[in-house]
């Protein structure tokens, strides 16, 4: 086959291919949108800003894998005590009570007050403590919870098992 | 307007590009900030032992022979419940969450379980300065023993003592 004939055949093939392709092709992004929407929905469902990214609440990692129960939750962070997402007592940043915060033989009155309404609905209290929190403040919280009517505590931990 | 013999003109398709742009920005932002944690719970009951209703020294000495207990202080662990067991388990060096001797505590708890096979409760009494990380580790160690590869239930009902 001479070179001119070959060039003509190639040009014909290209013209035929161009005729087959749409004149105004759009990027097909529907599947990609589906995928990203699913990923976003997954992340938003499992994203818990109360734990994730809170430097004042780092849970201890221990090898347990126990049954989980629902209930009202109290967070003992290094900078405050939070009951169901509401800051009740501000701490000094190291898990200690700030001067002037009232404390009595039954714990911390502000915590007791915040928990007493919730104790009517559930006997179980979820306690999420920062791993560096001294047991003194955890004990105060437990004493307050006990006085408010809770007798079953579930400590929220990061499971390594 | 419908064309005779042809498809109806439905106009331009849904423009998904702005939505995709938002989603594409949100996904990396969430992925960067997220930490995937497997959460669990350790159940405990709290008998509030306070100075107001503390038992006398004689009752405490009697209790320490019968009740399985772990005290946690700035020197290590103090295990109660067995007269034949050396109660003091010191830290390996200065006490910090990583130097508390959990392996020795686990061994002591296994011995205690052999002596008290029907007991399910252990009293855990930390001092006020002990970090919660150590308390959680002790609760986990007291709950079950995994040293043989299989779970052996020890004392799954920890009672936390609160000193006032």
Coordinates of N, CA, C and O in Angstrom, one line a residue, chain A residues 29-30 32-33 36-37 39-40 42-44 47 51-52 59-60 62-69 103-105 107 126 129-136 138-140 142-143 146 151-159 161, chain B residues 16-17 19-20 23-24 26-28 30-31 33-48 50 52 124-137 139-140 143-144 146 160-164:
Chain A
X29 N -20.2 12.7 36.1 CA -19.8 12.7 37.5 C -20.8 12.2 38.5 O -20.7 12.2 39.7
X30 N -21.9 11.6 37.9 CA -23.0 11.1 38.8 C -22.5 10.0 39.7 O -22.8 10.1 40.9
X32 N -19.5 9.4 40.7 CA -18.5 10.0 41.7 C -19.3 10.7 42.8 O -18.9 10.7 44.0
X33 N -20.3 11.5 42.4 CA -21.1 12.2 43.4 C -21.8 11.2 44.3 O -21.8 11.4 45.6
X36 N -19.1 10.0 46.8 CA -18.7 11.0 47.8 C -19.9 11.3 48.8 O -19.6 11.5 50.0
X37 N -21.1 11.2 48.3 CA -22.2 11.5 49.2 C -22.3 10.3 50.2 O -22.6 10.6 51.4
X39 N -19.8 8.5 51.3 CA -18.7 8.7 52.3 C -19.0 9.8 53.3 O -18.8 9.6 54.5
X40 N -19.6 10.9 52.8 CA -19.9 12.0 53.6 C -20.9 11.6 54.7 O -20.8 11.9 55.9
X42 N -21.5 8.6 55.8 CA -20.8 7.7 56.7 C -20.1 8.5 57.8 O -20.2 8.2 59.0
X43 N -19.3 9.4 57.3 CA -18.4 10.2 58.2 C -19.3 11.0 59.2 O -19.0 11.1 60.4
X44 N -20.3 11.6 58.7 CA -21.2 12.5 59.5 C -21.9 11.6 60.6 O -22.2 12.1 61.7
X47 N -19.2 10.6 63.2 CA -18.3 11.6 63.7 C -18.9 12.1 65.1 O -20.1 12.5 65.1
X51 N -15.9 13.6 71.4 CA -14.7 12.8 71.7 C -13.6 13.1 70.8 O -12.5 13.4 71.2
X52 N -13.9 13.1 69.5 CA -12.9 13.2 68.5 C -12.4 14.7 68.5 O -13.2 15.6 68.4
X59 N -9.4 9.5 76.1 CA -9.9 8.3 76.8 C -8.8 7.3 77.1 O -7.9 7.2 76.2
X60 N -8.7 6.6 78.2 CA -7.7 5.6 78.4 C -8.0 4.4 77.5 O -9.1 4.1 77.3
X62 N -7.7 0.6 77.1 CA -7.5 -0.7 77.9 C -8.1 -1.9 77.1 O -9.0 -1.7 76.3
X63 N -7.6 -3.1 77.4 CA -8.0 -4.3 76.7 C -9.4 -4.8 77.2 O -9.4 -5.9 77.8
X64 N -10.4 -4.1 77.0 CA -11.8 -4.7 77.3 C -12.7 -4.6 76.1 O -12.5 -3.7 75.3
X65 N -13.6 -5.4 76.1 CA -14.6 -5.4 75.1 C -15.9 -5.8 75.7 O -16.3 -7.0 75.7
X66 N -16.6 -4.9 76.3 CA -17.8 -5.2 77.2 C -19.1 -4.7 76.5 O -19.0 -3.9 75.6
X67 N -20.1 -5.2 77.0 CA -21.5 -4.8 76.6 C -21.7 -3.3 76.9 O -21.2 -2.8 77.9
X68 N -22.3 -2.6 75.9 CA -22.5 -1.2 76.1 C -23.9 -0.9 76.5 O -24.9 -1.6 76.0
X69 N -24.1 0.0 77.4 CA -25.5 0.4 77.8 C -25.7 1.9 77.5 O -24.7 2.6 77.6
X103 N -17.8 22.6 97.1 CA -17.6 21.2 97.2 C -18.0 20.8 98.6 O -17.6 21.5 99.6
X104 N -18.7 19.7 98.8 CA -19.1 19.3 100.1 C -18.9 17.8 100.3 O -18.3 17.1 99.4
X105 N -19.5 17.2 101.4 CA -19.2 15.8 101.6 C -19.9 14.9 100.6 O -19.5 13.7 100.5
X107 N -19.8 15.5 97.3 CA -19.3 15.8 96.0 C -19.5 17.3 95.6 O -19.3 18.2 96.5
X126 N -23.1 7.0 82.2 CA -21.8 6.8 81.4 C -20.9 7.9 81.8 O -21.2 9.1 81.9
X129 N -13.9 9.8 81.3 CA -12.9 10.6 82.0 C -11.6 10.8 81.1 O -11.2 9.8 80.5
X130 N -11.0 11.9 81.1 CA -9.7 12.1 80.5 C -8.7 11.2 81.2 O -8.8 11.1 82.5
X131 N -7.8 10.6 80.5 CA -6.9 9.6 81.1 C -6.0 10.2 82.1 O -5.5 9.6 83.1
X132 N -5.7 11.5 82.0 CA -4.8 12.2 83.0 C -5.5 12.8 84.2 O -4.9 13.3 85.1
X133 N -6.9 12.7 84.2 CA -7.6 13.3 85.3 C -7.3 12.6 86.6 O -7.3 11.4 86.7
X134 N -6.9 13.4 87.6 CA -6.6 12.7 88.9 C -7.9 12.1 89.5 O -9.0 12.6 89.3
X135 N -7.7 11.0 90.2 CA -8.9 10.2 90.7 C -9.7 11.1 91.7 O -10.9 10.9 91.9
X136 N -9.0 12.1 92.3 CA -9.8 13.0 93.2 C -11.0 13.6 92.6 O -12.1 13.6 93.2
X138 N -12.5 12.5 89.8 CA -13.4 11.4 89.4 C -14.2 11.0 90.6 O -15.4 10.8 90.5
X139 N -13.5 10.9 91.7 CA -14.2 10.5 93.0 C -15.3 11.5 93.4 O -16.4 11.1 93.8
X140 N -15.0 12.8 93.2 CA -16.0 13.8 93.5 C -17.2 13.7 92.6 O -18.3 13.8 93.0
X142 N -18.2 10.9 91.1 CA -18.9 9.6 91.5 C -19.7 9.9 92.8 O -20.9 9.4 92.9
X143 N -19.1 10.6 93.7 CA -19.9 10.9 94.9 C -21.1 11.8 94.6 O -22.2 11.5 95.2
X146 N -23.6 9.5 93.0 CA -24.2 8.6 94.0 C -25.3 9.4 94.8 O -26.4 8.9 95.0
X151 N -26.4 4.5 90.8 CA -25.5 3.5 91.5 C -24.8 2.6 90.5 O -24.2 1.6 90.9
X152 N -25.0 2.8 89.2 CA -24.3 2.0 88.2 C -23.6 2.9 87.3 O -24.2 3.7 86.6
X153 N -22.3 2.8 87.3 CA -21.4 3.6 86.4 C -20.8 2.8 85.3 O -20.4 1.6 85.5
X154 N -20.8 3.3 84.1 CA -20.1 2.7 83.0 C -19.1 3.6 82.5 O -19.4 4.7 82.0
X155 N -17.8 3.3 82.7 CA -16.7 4.1 82.3 C -16.4 3.9 80.8 O -16.2 2.7 80.4
X156 N -16.5 5.0 80.0 CA -16.3 4.9 78.6 C -14.8 4.8 78.4 O -14.0 5.7 78.8
X157 N -14.3 3.8 77.7 CA -12.8 3.7 77.4 C -12.6 3.3 75.9 O -13.6 2.9 75.2
X158 N -11.4 3.5 75.5 CA -11.1 3.1 74.1 C -10.6 1.6 74.2 O -9.8 1.3 75.0
X159 N -11.3 0.8 73.4 CA -11.0 -0.6 73.5 C -9.8 -1.0 72.6 O -9.8 -0.6 71.5
X161 N -8.9 -4.2 72.4 CA -9.1 -5.7 72.1 C -10.0 -5.9 70.9 O -11.0 -5.3 70.9
Chain B
X16 N -24.7 19.0 38.9 CA -24.2 18.5 40.2 C -22.8 19.0 40.6 O -22.3 18.7 41.6
X17 N -22.2 19.8 39.7 CA -20.8 20.2 40.0 C -20.7 21.0 41.3 O -19.8 20.8 42.1
X19 N -22.5 20.9 44.0 CA -22.7 19.9 45.1 C -21.4 19.1 45.3 O -21.0 18.8 46.4
X20 N -21.0 18.6 44.1 CA -19.8 17.7 44.2 C -18.6 18.5 44.8 O -17.8 18.0 45.6
X23 N -19.0 18.6 48.5 CA -18.8 17.3 49.1 C -17.3 16.9 49.1 O -16.7 16.4 50.1
X24 N -16.6 17.3 48.0 CA -15.2 17.0 47.8 C -14.4 17.7 48.9 O -13.4 17.3 49.3
X26 N -15.7 18.7 51.9 CA -16.1 18.2 53.2 C -15.4 16.9 53.6 O -15.0 16.7 54.7
X27 N -15.3 16.0 52.6 CA -14.8 14.7 52.9 C -13.4 14.7 53.4 O -13.1 14.2 54.5
X28 N -12.4 15.4 52.7 CA -11.1 15.5 53.3 C -11.0 16.2 54.6 O -10.2 15.8 55.5
X30 N -13.2 16.2 57.0 CA -13.7 15.3 58.0 C -12.6 14.1 58.2 O -12.4 13.8 59.3
X31 N -12.1 13.7 57.1 CA -11.1 12.6 57.2 C -9.9 13.1 58.0 O -9.2 12.3 58.7
X33 N -9.8 15.3 60.4 CA -10.0 15.6 61.8 C -10.5 14.4 62.5 O -10.6 14.4 63.8
X34 N -10.9 13.3 61.8 CA -11.5 12.2 62.5 C -10.5 11.2 63.1 O -9.3 11.1 62.5
X35 N -10.8 10.6 64.2 CA -10.0 9.5 64.7 C -11.0 8.4 65.0 O -12.0 8.6 65.7
X36 N -10.8 7.3 64.4 CA -11.7 6.2 64.5 C -11.4 5.4 65.8 O -10.2 4.9 66.0
X37 N -12.3 5.4 66.7 CA -12.1 4.7 68.0 C -13.0 3.6 68.2 O -14.2 3.7 67.8
X38 N -12.6 2.5 68.8 CA -13.5 1.4 69.2 C -13.7 1.7 70.6 O -12.8 1.5 71.5
X39 N -14.9 2.1 71.0 CA -15.2 2.4 72.3 C -15.8 1.2 73.0 O -16.5 0.4 72.4
X40 N -15.6 1.2 74.3 CA -16.2 0.1 75.1 C -16.5 0.8 76.5 O -16.3 1.9 76.7
X41 N -17.1 0.0 77.3 CA -17.5 0.5 78.7 C -17.1 -0.5 79.7 O -17.1 -1.7 79.5
X42 N -16.6 0.0 80.9 CA -16.3 -0.8 82.0 C -17.3 -0.5 83.1 O -17.4 0.7 83.5
X43 N -18.1 -1.5 83.5 CA -19.1 -1.2 84.5 C -18.5 -1.2 85.9 O -17.6 -2.0 86.2
X44 N -19.0 -0.4 86.7 CA -18.5 -0.3 88.1 C -19.6 0.2 89.0 O -20.5 0.9 88.6
X45 N -19.5 -0.2 90.3 CA -20.5 0.3 91.3 C -19.7 1.1 92.3 O -18.5 0.7 92.6
X46 N -20.2 2.1 92.8 CA -19.5 2.9 93.7 C -20.0 3.0 95.1 O -21.0 3.7 95.4
X47 N -19.5 2.2 96.0 CA -19.9 2.3 97.4 C -19.1 3.5 97.9 O -17.9 3.5 98.0
X48 N -19.8 4.6 98.2 CA -19.1 5.8 98.6 C -18.6 5.6 100.1 O -19.4 5.6 101.0
X50 N -16.9 7.2 102.9 CA -16.5 8.6 103.3 C -16.1 8.6 104.7 O -16.3 7.6 105.4
X52 N -17.4 10.0 106.9 CA -18.6 10.1 107.8 C -19.0 8.7 108.3 O -19.5 8.5 109.4
X124 N -11.7 -1.3 94.6 CA -10.5 -0.6 94.1 C -10.5 0.8 94.8 O -11.5 1.5 94.7
X125 N -9.4 1.1 95.5 CA -9.4 2.3 96.3 C -8.1 3.1 95.9 O -7.0 2.9 96.4
X126 N -8.3 4.0 94.9 CA -7.1 4.8 94.5 C -7.0 6.1 95.4 O -8.0 6.5 95.9
X127 N -5.8 6.6 95.5 CA -5.7 7.9 96.2 C -6.0 9.0 95.2 O -6.1 8.7 94.0
X128 N -6.2 10.2 95.7 CA -6.8 11.2 94.9 C -5.9 11.7 93.8 O -6.3 12.3 92.8
X129 N -4.6 11.4 93.9 CA -3.7 11.9 92.8 C -3.4 10.9 91.7 O -2.8 11.3 90.7
X130 N -3.9 9.7 91.9 CA -3.6 8.7 90.9 C -4.4 9.0 89.6 O -5.6 9.3 89.6
X131 N -3.7 9.0 88.4 CA -4.4 9.3 87.1 C -5.4 8.3 86.8 O -5.3 7.1 87.1
X132 N -6.5 8.7 86.2 CA -7.6 7.8 85.9 C -7.2 6.7 85.0 O -7.7 5.6 85.0
X133 N -6.2 6.9 84.2 CA -5.6 5.9 83.2 C -5.2 4.6 84.0 O -5.5 3.5 83.6
X134 N -4.6 4.8 85.2 CA -4.2 3.7 86.0 C -5.4 3.0 86.6 O -5.5 1.7 86.6
X135 N -6.4 3.8 87.0 CA -7.6 3.2 87.6 C -8.3 2.3 86.5 O -8.7 1.2 86.8
X136 N -8.4 2.8 85.3 CA -9.1 2.1 84.2 C -8.3 0.8 83.9 O -8.9 -0.3 83.7
X137 N -7.0 0.9 83.9 CA -6.1 -0.3 83.7 C -6.3 -1.4 84.8 O -6.4 -2.6 84.5
X139 N -9.1 -1.7 86.6 CA -10.4 -2.3 86.5 C -10.4 -3.3 85.4 O -11.0 -4.4 85.5
X140 N -9.7 -3.0 84.3 CA -9.6 -4.0 83.2 C -8.9 -5.3 83.6 O -9.3 -6.4 83.3
X143 N -11.0 -7.3 85.9 CA -12.2 -7.9 85.2 C -11.9 -9.3 84.6 O -12.6 -10.2 84.8
X144 N -10.8 -9.4 83.9 CA -10.5 -10.7 83.3 C -9.0 -10.8 83.0 O -8.3 -9.8 82.8
X146 N -6.2 -12.5 80.4 CA -6.0 -12.9 79.1 C -4.6 -13.6 78.9 O -4.2 -13.8 77.8
X160 N -15.8 1.0 93.3 CA -14.8 2.0 93.5 C -15.0 2.7 94.8 O -16.1 3.2 95.1
X161 N -13.9 2.9 95.6 CA -14.0 3.6 96.8 C -13.7 5.0 96.6 O -12.8 5.4 95.9
X162 N -14.5 5.8 97.3 CA -14.3 7.3 97.2 C -14.0 7.8 98.6 O -14.8 7.6 99.5
X163 N -12.8 8.4 98.7 CA -12.4 8.9 100.0 C -12.8 10.4 100.1 O -12.4 11.1 99.2
X164 N -13.4 10.7 101.2 CA -13.8 12.2 101.3 C -12.8 12.9 102.3 O -12.4 12.3 103.2

